[in-house]
């Protein structure tokens, strides 16, 4: 792989800012193939060199994969003249790596959103052919019933002609307001909200809790993110 500046390689892990990297190098805390790095501008092949930062060996990953616990109020986009995007939640070092959200959550929807710069795998995860399940927690106005579950299972054609494939509605609680998990294999525009509205149970709150074999990390506070482990990325690949 082509050589890159050491500060860039280390900062791209997202664990240290470029400023922190400079300090670490100055204090002899960065070793390249066993020798202290000369300066932040020193170049190395990130795949071939053994880079140790603060005693920790870097495992270079060609692509970045991030799990974000999206808060309401952010657009699932990379740029928007009018409002905040999910990229605004990332550290400065991560904003110029070509990261983009894997699919979209509505501005008011919260929960699991993946960000990556690996176009091929992102595309596969979203492709309807690959049938990657997405699970949402929904709170709705109105009493969810067994008929609603059957209508979801049968698939439905909405008033505006949108054809929705079979989906799973699992009622968690039912009353004046109800709660449910909705599992979809597709990702049409506002799909969960539209399906529930069609059943006369408008969504009051929506959160994505699962995508494929990845569950929203319960230790990840709203608005925060973490890197996927190599194992988690491999698991996504196996889908
Ligand atoms: N379905 C919706 O209606 N909104 C989302 O954000 C995701 C799925």
Tab-separated table of C-alpha atoms and ligand atoms in Angstrom:
chain	number	residue	atom	x	y	z
A	1	UNK	CA	0.000	0.000	0.000
A	2	UNK	CA	1.155	3.549	-0.655
A	3	UNK	CA	3.001	5.241	2.192
A	4	UNK	CA	1.088	7.836	4.188
A	5	UNK	CA	1.928	10.382	6.858
A	6	UNK	CA	2.112	8.825	10.285
A	7	UNK	CA	-0.185	11.402	11.904
A	8	UNK	CA	-2.809	10.690	9.258
A	9	UNK	CA	-2.600	6.928	9.721
A	10	UNK	CA	-2.885	7.129	13.485
A	11	UNK	CA	-5.623	9.777	13.539
A	12	UNK	CA	-7.679	7.761	11.045
A	13	UNK	CA	-8.298	5.178	13.768
A	14	UNK	CA	-10.343	7.883	15.488
A	15	UNK	CA	-8.691	7.136	18.833
A	16	UNK	CA	-6.389	10.143	18.856
A	17	UNK	CA	-6.694	13.572	17.257
A	18	UNK	CA	-3.854	14.802	15.051
A	19	UNK	CA	-2.815	17.132	17.873
A	20	UNK	CA	-2.639	14.237	20.313
A	21	UNK	CA	-0.689	12.199	17.773
A	22	UNK	CA	1.876	15.014	17.443
A	23	UNK	CA	2.305	15.066	21.218
A	24	UNK	CA	2.652	11.307	21.436
A	25	UNK	CA	5.312	11.347	18.738
A	26	UNK	CA	7.148	14.189	20.443
A	27	UNK	CA	7.204	12.161	23.666
A	28	UNK	CA	8.552	9.080	21.912
A	29	UNK	CA	5.310	7.157	22.409
A	30	UNK	CA	4.994	6.129	18.760
A	31	UNK	CA	7.198	3.346	17.432
A	32	UNK	CA	7.482	2.386	13.792
A	33	UNK	CA	9.021	-1.049	13.313
A	34	UNK	CA	10.510	-0.779	16.776
A	35	UNK	CA	12.053	2.689	16.422
A	36	UNK	CA	10.657	5.963	17.789
A	37	UNK	CA	8.955	7.981	15.030
A	38	UNK	CA	10.938	11.021	13.915
A	39	UNK	CA	7.928	13.297	13.434
A	40	UNK	CA	4.293	13.453	12.379
A	41	UNK	CA	5.275	13.876	8.748
A	42	UNK	CA	7.229	10.611	8.673
A	43	UNK	CA	5.703	8.254	6.152
A	44	UNK	CA	4.880	4.571	6.538
A	45	UNK	CA	2.967	1.870	4.737
A	46	UNK	CA	-0.024	1.427	7.063
A	47	UNK	CA	-0.502	-2.212	6.100
A	48	UNK	CA	3.135	-3.307	6.248
A	49	UNK	CA	4.660	-1.260	9.088
A	50	UNK	CA	4.320	-2.239	12.736
A	51	UNK	CA	3.031	0.916	14.372
A	52	UNK	CA	2.772	0.998	18.152
A	53	UNK	CA	1.058	3.945	19.851
A	54	UNK	CA	1.304	4.265	23.619
A	55	UNK	CA	2.136	0.578	23.832
A	56	UNK	CA	-0.829	-0.383	21.655
A	57	UNK	CA	-0.234	-2.050	18.297
A	58	UNK	CA	-2.349	-0.528	15.525
A	59	UNK	CA	-4.276	-2.903	13.369
A	60	UNK	CA	-4.830	-0.980	10.220
A	61	UNK	CA	-8.207	-1.347	8.605
A	62	UNK	CA	-8.567	-0.170	5.066
A	63	UNK	CA	-12.131	0.913	5.680
A	64	UNK	CA	-13.755	2.587	8.613
A	65	UNK	CA	-16.983	1.239	10.090
A	66	UNK	CA	-18.794	3.165	12.786
A	67	UNK	CA	-21.888	2.453	14.848
A	68	UNK	CA	-23.676	5.665	15.741
A	69	UNK	CA	-26.528	5.958	18.213
A	70	UNK	CA	-28.314	8.644	16.248
A	71	UNK	CA	-30.218	11.288	18.180
A	72	UNK	CA	-33.261	13.073	16.761
A	73	UNK	CA	-32.560	16.318	14.911
A	74	UNK	CA	-29.795	15.101	12.582
A	75	UNK	CA	-30.120	14.307	8.901
A	76	UNK	CA	-28.737	11.041	7.531
A	77	UNK	CA	-26.704	12.826	4.895
A	78	UNK	CA	-23.134	13.881	4.326
A	79	UNK	CA	-23.916	17.515	3.709
A	80	UNK	CA	-26.882	19.737	4.046
A	81	UNK	CA	-26.957	23.488	3.715
A	82	UNK	CA	-29.865	23.814	6.126
A	83	UNK	CA	-29.247	21.608	9.093
A	84	UNK	CA	-27.036	19.318	11.096
A	85	UNK	CA	-26.032	15.989	9.600
A	86	UNK	CA	-24.877	12.833	11.335
A	87	UNK	CA	-21.309	13.639	10.247
A	88	UNK	CA	-21.420	16.626	12.607
A	89	UNK	CA	-21.481	14.109	15.476
A	90	UNK	CA	-18.073	12.696	14.528
A	91	UNK	CA	-14.661	13.905	15.629
A	92	UNK	CA	-13.004	16.334	13.213
A	93	UNK	CA	-10.473	13.671	12.135
A	94	UNK	CA	-13.267	11.464	10.860
A	95	UNK	CA	-15.126	14.059	8.814
A	96	UNK	CA	-12.857	13.898	5.795
A	97	UNK	CA	-12.580	10.170	5.255
A	98	UNK	CA	-15.447	9.871	2.806
A	99	UNK	CA	-17.753	8.347	5.439
A	100	UNK	CA	-21.437	8.157	4.601
A	101	UNK	CA	-24.486	6.713	6.361
A	102	UNK	CA	-25.510	3.181	5.364
A	103	UNK	CA	-29.123	3.953	4.499
A	104	UNK	CA	-31.212	6.646	6.049
A	105	UNK	CA	-33.051	7.257	9.248
A	106	UNK	CA	-35.553	10.110	9.297
A	107	UNK	CA	-34.484	13.301	11.024
A	108	UNK	CA	-36.630	12.455	14.061
A	109	UNK	CA	-35.737	8.739	14.138
A	110	UNK	CA	-33.119	7.640	16.655
A	111	UNK	CA	-30.895	4.622	17.117
A	112	UNK	CA	-28.581	2.408	15.132
A	113	UNK	CA	-26.989	3.998	12.100
A	114	UNK	CA	-23.844	2.636	10.477
A	115	UNK	CA	-21.349	4.913	8.795
A	116	UNK	CA	-18.612	3.696	6.520
A	117	UNK	CA	-16.418	4.494	3.550
A	118	UNK	CA	-16.664	0.952	2.171
A	119	UNK	CA	-19.100	1.437	-0.693
A	120	UNK	CA	-19.391	-2.186	-1.846
A	121	UNK	CA	-20.406	-3.730	1.461
A	122	UNK	CA	-22.679	-0.777	2.301
A	123	UNK	CA	-24.455	-1.268	-0.998
A	124	UNK	CA	-24.876	-5.004	-0.369
A	125	UNK	CA	-26.368	-4.392	3.067
A	126	UNK	CA	-28.979	-2.091	1.568
A	127	UNK	CA	-29.777	-4.145	-1.496
A	128	UNK	CA	-33.250	-5.741	-1.277
A	129	UNK	CA	-31.716	-8.902	-2.784
A	130	UNK	CA	-29.681	-9.473	0.356
A	131	UNK	CA	-32.664	-9.407	2.737
A	132	UNK	CA	-30.914	-7.764	5.646
A	133	UNK	CA	-33.466	-7.386	8.461
A	134	UNK	CA	-33.873	-4.030	10.125
A	135	UNK	CA	-35.627	-3.967	13.489
A	136	UNK	CA	-37.338	-0.852	14.850
A	137	UNK	CA	-38.891	-0.051	18.185
A	138	UNK	CA	-42.033	2.015	17.630
A	139	UNK	CA	-44.408	3.782	19.977
A	140	UNK	CA	-47.709	4.550	18.305
A	141	UNK	CA	-51.002	6.260	19.061
A	142	UNK	CA	-53.811	3.707	19.287
A	143	UNK	CA	-54.294	0.107	20.250
A	144	UNK	CA	-52.238	-2.369	18.227
A	145	UNK	CA	-54.064	-5.640	17.626
A	146	UNK	CA	-53.557	-9.101	16.225
A	147	UNK	CA	-55.145	-7.878	12.957
A	148	UNK	CA	-52.357	-5.332	12.623
A	149	UNK	CA	-49.834	-8.165	12.999
A	150	UNK	CA	-51.627	-10.177	10.334
A	151	UNK	CA	-51.753	-7.188	7.972
A	152	UNK	CA	-47.991	-6.711	8.383
A	153	UNK	CA	-47.364	-10.412	7.783
A	154	UNK	CA	-49.505	-10.404	4.648
A	155	UNK	CA	-47.783	-7.329	3.187
A	156	UNK	CA	-49.812	-4.282	2.232
A	157	UNK	CA	-50.410	-1.832	-0.551
A	158	UNK	CA	-50.784	1.673	0.849
A	159	UNK	CA	-53.307	4.250	-0.396
A	160	UNK	CA	-50.575	5.962	-2.394
A	161	UNK	CA	-49.785	2.689	-4.193
A	162	UNK	CA	-46.640	1.800	-2.226
A	163	UNK	CA	-46.326	-1.977	-2.116
A	164	UNK	CA	-44.850	-3.223	1.164
A	165	UNK	CA	-43.573	-6.777	1.437
A	166	UNK	CA	-44.367	-9.028	4.338
A	167	UNK	CA	-43.009	-7.642	7.628
A	168	UNK	CA	-43.168	-8.637	11.273
A	169	UNK	CA	-45.082	-6.618	13.844
A	170	UNK	CA	-44.488	-7.832	17.382
A	171	UNK	CA	-46.628	-6.066	19.964
A	172	UNK	CA	-44.787	-5.221	23.190
A	173	UNK	CA	-47.626	-3.397	24.901
A	174	UNK	CA	-51.102	-2.316	23.801
A	175	UNK	CA	-53.332	0.451	25.121
A	176	UNK	CA	-54.224	4.018	24.224
A	177	UNK	CA	-50.624	4.126	23.109
A	178	UNK	CA	-48.885	0.926	22.054
A	179	UNK	CA	-45.318	-0.276	21.620
A	180	UNK	CA	-43.989	-2.745	19.094
A	181	UNK	CA	-40.982	-4.098	17.300
A	182	UNK	CA	-41.226	-3.904	13.523
A	183	UNK	CA	-38.914	-6.016	11.360
A	184	UNK	CA	-38.490	-4.991	7.736
A	185	UNK	CA	-36.397	-6.404	4.937
A	186	UNK	CA	-36.844	-3.346	2.774
A	187	UNK	CA	-36.117	0.271	3.420
A	188	UNK	CA	-38.615	2.369	1.537
A	189	UNK	CA	-39.027	6.036	2.333
A	190	UNK	CA	-40.698	6.487	5.770
A	191	UNK	CA	-41.760	2.871	5.517
A	192	UNK	CA	-42.433	2.042	9.174
A	193	UNK	CA	-44.324	5.284	9.712
A	194	UNK	CA	-46.352	4.818	6.547
A	195	UNK	CA	-47.276	1.207	7.295
A	196	UNK	CA	-48.380	2.018	10.816
A	197	UNK	CA	-50.231	5.159	9.712
A	198	UNK	CA	-52.032	3.045	7.124
A	199	UNK	CA	-53.234	0.851	9.983
A	200	UNK	CA	-54.498	3.994	11.739
A	201	UNK	CA	-51.737	3.903	14.385
A	202	UNK	CA	-49.457	6.888	13.695
A	203	UNK	CA	-45.901	6.660	14.998
A	204	UNK	CA	-45.066	8.867	17.966
A	205	UNK	CA	-41.489	7.685	18.382
A	206	UNK	CA	-39.197	5.501	16.297
A	207	UNK	CA	-35.819	3.976	17.030
A	208	UNK	CA	-33.796	1.449	15.028
A	209	UNK	CA	-32.464	-1.231	17.351
A	210	UNK	CA	-30.968	-3.785	14.992
A	211	UNK	CA	-29.573	-4.140	11.498
A	212	UNK	CA	-28.685	-7.620	10.256
A	213	UNK	CA	-26.691	-9.285	13.033
A	214	UNK	CA	-25.743	-5.980	14.695
A	215	UNK	CA	-27.688	-4.777	17.725
A	216	UNK	CA	-27.507	-1.190	18.940
A	217	UNK	CA	-24.828	-1.278	21.647
A	218	UNK	CA	-26.617	-0.706	24.992
A	219	UNK	CA	-23.467	0.990	26.354
A	220	UNK	CA	-23.480	3.592	23.603
A	221	UNK	CA	-25.161	6.812	24.787
A	222	UNK	CA	-27.407	8.671	22.354
A	223	UNK	CA	-25.343	10.917	20.094
A	224	UNK	CA	-22.167	8.850	20.567
A	225	UNK	CA	-20.446	6.365	18.321
A	226	UNK	CA	-17.858	3.645	18.376
A	227	UNK	CA	-15.839	1.724	15.800
A	228	UNK	CA	-17.069	-1.703	14.796
A	229	UNK	CA	-14.684	-4.465	15.802
A	230	UNK	CA	-13.003	-6.471	13.035
A	231	UNK	CA	-15.279	-9.352	14.021
A	232	UNK	CA	-18.428	-7.252	13.667
A	233	UNK	CA	-17.363	-6.131	10.193
A	234	UNK	CA	-16.677	-9.766	9.225
A	235	UNK	CA	-20.124	-10.719	10.509
A	236	UNK	CA	-21.685	-8.047	8.299
A	237	UNK	CA	-19.706	-9.400	5.367
A	238	UNK	CA	-21.116	-12.869	6.007
A	239	UNK	CA	-24.647	-11.554	5.483
B	1	LIG	N1	-39.027	3.884	8.632
B	1	LIG	C1	-39.422	5.140	8.879
B	1	LIG	O1	-40.594	5.484	8.737
B	1	LIG	N2	-38.495	6.016	9.274
B	1	LIG	C2	-37.199	5.686	9.456
B	1	LIG	O2	-36.416	6.544	9.859
B	1	LIG	C3	-36.808	4.358	9.214
B	1	LIG	C4	-37.759	3.479	8.799
